[in-house]
Amino acid sequence: MLKNRSLRFKLSAFILTGTILVAAVLVSYYYSVSRRLILESARKNARHLTMETVNSIENVFRSAAKIPENLAYVLETGMSDEKGLYRLMETVVKNNSEVFGSSIAFEPGAFFPGQDRFSPYFFKDGDRIVQSNLDDPGYNYHLQDWYQIPKELNLPVWSEPYFDEGGGNIIMATYSVPFRWLNDGMNKNKFRGILTIDISLVWLKQVFEGLSIYDNGYGFLLSQSGKYLVHPDPDNIMNASIFDIAELHQDEKIRELGRKMVRGQTGFVNIIEPVTGREVYLCFAPFPSSGYSMGIVIPAKELFADLSHLNRSVAMIGVLGLLALFGVISLISGRITKPIRRLSEATSQIGQGDFNAVLPVIDSHDEIGQLMRSFQKMQTALAEYIENLKVATAAKEKIEGELRIAHDIQMGIIPKTFPPFPDRNDVDIYGILESAKAVGGDLYDFFLLDEDHLGAAIGDVSGKGIPASLFMAVTRTLLRAKSMNMKDISPGKIVTSMDTDLCTENDAGMFVTFFFIILNLKTGELEYCNAGHNPPFILDETGEITALDTVHGFPLGVMEAEPYQTGKVKIRPGARIVLYTDGVTEAENEARELFEEERLLVTLKKMKDIKDPKEITLSIKSAVKGFTLEAEQSDDLTMLVITYLGRNFNQE
Amino acid sequence: MEIKSYQENNAIVIEIIGHLDTVTAPEYEKKMTEMMKGDSKIFIADCTQLDYISSSGLRVLLMTLKNIKNKGGKFILFGMQESVFEVFKICRFDNLFSIVPDKHEALKRLAD
Amino acid sequence: MSLKTKQNLFIPIVWVCSCILLTIKSVAADKPLTLVLHWVPQAQFAGYYVALEKEIYLKYGLDIKIKAGGPNVSVNDCVTSGSAEFGTYFLLNATKLVAQGVPLVNIAQLSRRSALILVAKKSSGIFKPEDMNGRKIGIYQEEFSDIPLAFIKNNNLNVNIIPIATGIHIFLHGGTDVTNVMWYNEYHTILNCGYNADELSTFYMSDYGFNVPEDGIYCLRSTYDAYPEVCERFVEATMEGWLYAFQHSSEALDIVIKEMKAVHIPANLAHQQWMLARMQDIILPDGGYEFSTFLSEETYEMTGRILLKNASIGKLPAYDQFYIPVGKYAEK
């Protein structure tokens, strides 16, 4: 994916990715640590605020509780006068601003013997203190919670808060203190009645409203049974309990929280507020005297608002920083890669053949500078090389031109019409000369000296190219001239004469190996002369092979020496004379092995019954090609095969 | 082909290594021409590593022989492989050149 | 043609006809009929409020007024004085009243099973009836006390009975070890004071041979004798109200809560939801919507035996003096 992107892009991408990763790790670490610290501090603050609130409320409850407790003490230590009792109660209600009302409820017959119920009640009505009695027949106070619970428990008890219809429909709570007979011998220590004070709880709401808990945090208060006494939702107050809310939202966690709270536990928990669905932290603690429990709710969002704000700022700075970084990286990488880009443009120009394209000038000594200098060197070298190549190509073309000329000369002077003597049936000839690329100086030739004598020659000029082909042309011309103009000819004489001419003015040291025969077509007598040439083979009519292996002297043109002798053999009709140059025996395969005489002989043995010189020639050629295969032909491949049929043979 | 040369006594020994054929002959010729420019008249060709010689090769050796003889010097070949010697024999060059079996023989021939 | 579409046409006709008939026959149609309930508005009475609010009574040609009960309202006073034609009573209560000579008749027994439970905290070590020996049992007065007392007697328990009037707080504070509660009401209040069901031992009176159903509709025998057909329509309309309430519980709860708020009673949705669901269990104990308002003679006899044993009554009135099967749901 990145493969096709520019260096500048890749550099920017890698650096930015790395930076983002590092930044992300840093920020998330910072965030989690900060979050923990904030949470810890929030927990402490919430705990502190909760305890402060609990203490201030507890003070009120405790001081209110003292009143009936003291009163009970007074009662137990001997107060039995009705008037005195009323005075005492009126004073209590009058002198304690937090007390709304107070009653003393007696057990049946415990004040006036025989009277089932006796319960004077004093309460405030505006500025007045009103006295009444709770002995209404429809209101059996002996069965009321405020009476029954402390009686059964034998303990002072704060009641569940209640709406007091008589007291202006405000929330109240009653503190009930049991008292007993003390100084009566018969009833000693027996339960005598309940002393109560009623206090308004309206102020609790104000206390909680006064709490400053972030923007939307709040405090709430639960009664002993989990009922909401203070809560932001007025519908819940004195109506629903925390368990009702849990049930309506099927929230077990809230129910568990409620259970902890009504059991007087203390804690700090992270919950989802069921009504709003917000995540909040909740700190809760009980009121030991009343059994109420309070909670402080802190919305997590607000708790971490500063952190979130900071996070946003950090993110913003991060983004801006990354943008700036991106800009800088782009700029730097642009500057770094600019020479590379220019170099790339220049090299692509060079690639298209413009070797004089101007390379950008770099004076830096960094890798880019080095690269640029290397490229400059390369450019120079390349230009030089191309110049050389041009010269070499021209030279090569010249050589190739020469070779073509040489080839033309060579091919122009050898007879190529087969069969050469279609009206003769005593002899058949076939020859090939396949030039190598470098053009050797091979030649062959044949001609009738007279009606009965066939002259034939094969030769190989040392050297290649035009000099060799010209030398060959000269050799051939001399051969024809000497053969035609001499009397009493023999191969030896002709060859000796040719050698004399060729040695003259031969400064180039060129020479030609040469084999010349004269065949008497009537008798089968074969005269020959070998001037340093490969000995030809005679494949006689029975298939037997003999080599004409007498060498009569140096190749022609080497030096004038003893006259060349003439060898003589006689062949029978059906014999085949195979003349060849070293292009056959020294044909090389890819393993640099030579074809050698042995392989030629093997091939010839297979030709036992074949008279057609063309077939023999081509068979040898294909044997050679089959040997060399793909190897380049290094020398001319020249063969001349003469099949002597003879007159008798033909008549048979 | 590779050609190495060194001085031994008053002779220059030329090691001809590899093929001496149409392709390599010009290079040989060039090197020989260089060496011939010096004062040395006596050359010994070490043919022990000469694997193949073609007619072009023969020609350049012949030229060397002629040039040395024109200078009045001597040219001796030694250590020729059988296949190479065959070629020499075919064109009777074995009669033309001084060919000895080894370097010791060549130096001895010079001393004569 | 389906019966239902026919009915739509049919109802106004019936209504008009019955208006005419009733005008001739009685004063019942001239003035609205009043139903007095035996307690303050709550889901225990959802069917009546729904029948009124959804104009089911009107559909049956009835102009019904509902008078809410409460601590200061005596259902029996309302019915006997004629200020209410119909009243709801607990079976036990009504039986006692009839035995005392009040000319009441049961025209529909709605509740099919007892909702009375004795509850104890497991933490107090009470798991079976014998464990209550020597403990304090809080028992509501009057109509609620007969069965717990019979239970105590039946199990030969030696307990300290604490008469209670106001609620379950004395139990929660530990002032009593066992308390009697109604399944649809105070039991849930205990749960929602933070006690889990598995922390409580519950003794369903129905499991101890005291399956005395509670709520039923009553009227004076004279009322029934005069207007048996009005009684029939009233019972059937009421049952249709209950059907609607059970099938549309949240709407029914809205109606109940509206009534509660109207009389300034704290309306606790969770509690009312529980109550309506338990009322369904009590009125339709077998599931489905096959109502029955039939009071079997066996149930009546059983109730009588309990009362006789407690000496709450001297003699059990005859079954057919007490109960009249009224309307289609009263068939066996």
Short mmCIF file of C-alpha atoms in Angstrom, two decimals, chain A residues 460-464 506-511 532-534 551 553-555 557-559 586 588 592, chain B residues 19 21-22 29 52-56 58-60 62-63 66 87 89-96:
data_model
loop_
_atom_site.label_atom_id
_atom_site.label_comp_id
_atom_site.label_asym_id
_atom_site.label_seq_id
_atom_site.Cartn_x
_atom_site.Cartn_y
_atom_site.Cartn_z
CA ASP A 460 42.28 -23.56 -46.94
CA VAL A 461 43.84 -20.12 -46.83
CA SER A 462 45.35 -19.15 -43.48
CA GLY A 463 43.65 -16.08 -42.10
CA LYS A 464 40.27 -14.64 -42.66
CA ASN A 506 53.96 -12.53 -49.98
CA ASP A 507 54.82 -10.19 -47.14
CA ALA A 508 51.67 -10.92 -45.18
CA GLY A 509 52.92 -14.47 -44.73
CA MET A 510 49.71 -15.86 -46.07
CA PHE A 511 49.59 -19.43 -47.21
CA GLY A 532 50.02 -29.32 -46.28
CA HIS A 533 46.32 -30.16 -46.46
CA ASN A 534 44.19 -32.63 -44.53
CA VAL A 551 51.98 -34.92 -47.73
CA GLY A 553 55.24 -30.28 -48.90
CA PHE A 554 54.43 -27.05 -47.11
CA PRO A 555 51.26 -25.18 -47.80
CA GLY A 557 53.09 -19.51 -50.13
CA VAL A 558 55.15 -20.53 -47.13
CA MET A 559 58.46 -20.76 -48.84
CA GLU A 586 37.96 -29.31 -36.26
CA GLU A 588 33.86 -27.59 -32.25
CA ARG A 592 35.07 -27.36 -27.02
CA HIS B 19 43.40 -21.56 -28.65
CA ASP B 21 42.81 -19.40 -34.10
CA THR B 22 41.20 -16.88 -36.39
CA GLU B 29 50.20 -10.77 -33.79
CA TYR B 52 44.48 -25.78 -30.51
CA ILE B 53 45.91 -24.10 -33.55
CA SER B 54 44.15 -23.27 -36.75
CA SER B 55 45.56 -22.25 -40.09
CA SER B 56 45.34 -18.64 -39.02
CA LEU B 58 49.94 -21.27 -38.26
CA ARG B 59 50.09 -18.15 -40.38
CA VAL B 60 50.91 -15.87 -37.45
CA LEU B 62 55.00 -18.40 -39.66
CA MET B 63 55.07 -14.58 -39.73
CA LYS B 66 59.97 -15.02 -40.91
CA VAL B 87 48.55 -29.95 -37.54
CA LYS B 89 52.93 -32.29 -39.46
CA ILE B 90 50.07 -32.10 -41.96
CA CYS B 91 51.41 -28.93 -43.47
CA ARG B 92 55.02 -29.97 -43.00
CA PHE B 93 55.63 -27.07 -40.64
CA ASP B 94 57.47 -29.52 -38.45
CA ASN B 95 60.24 -29.19 -41.04
CA LEU B 96 60.03 -25.43 -41.04
#
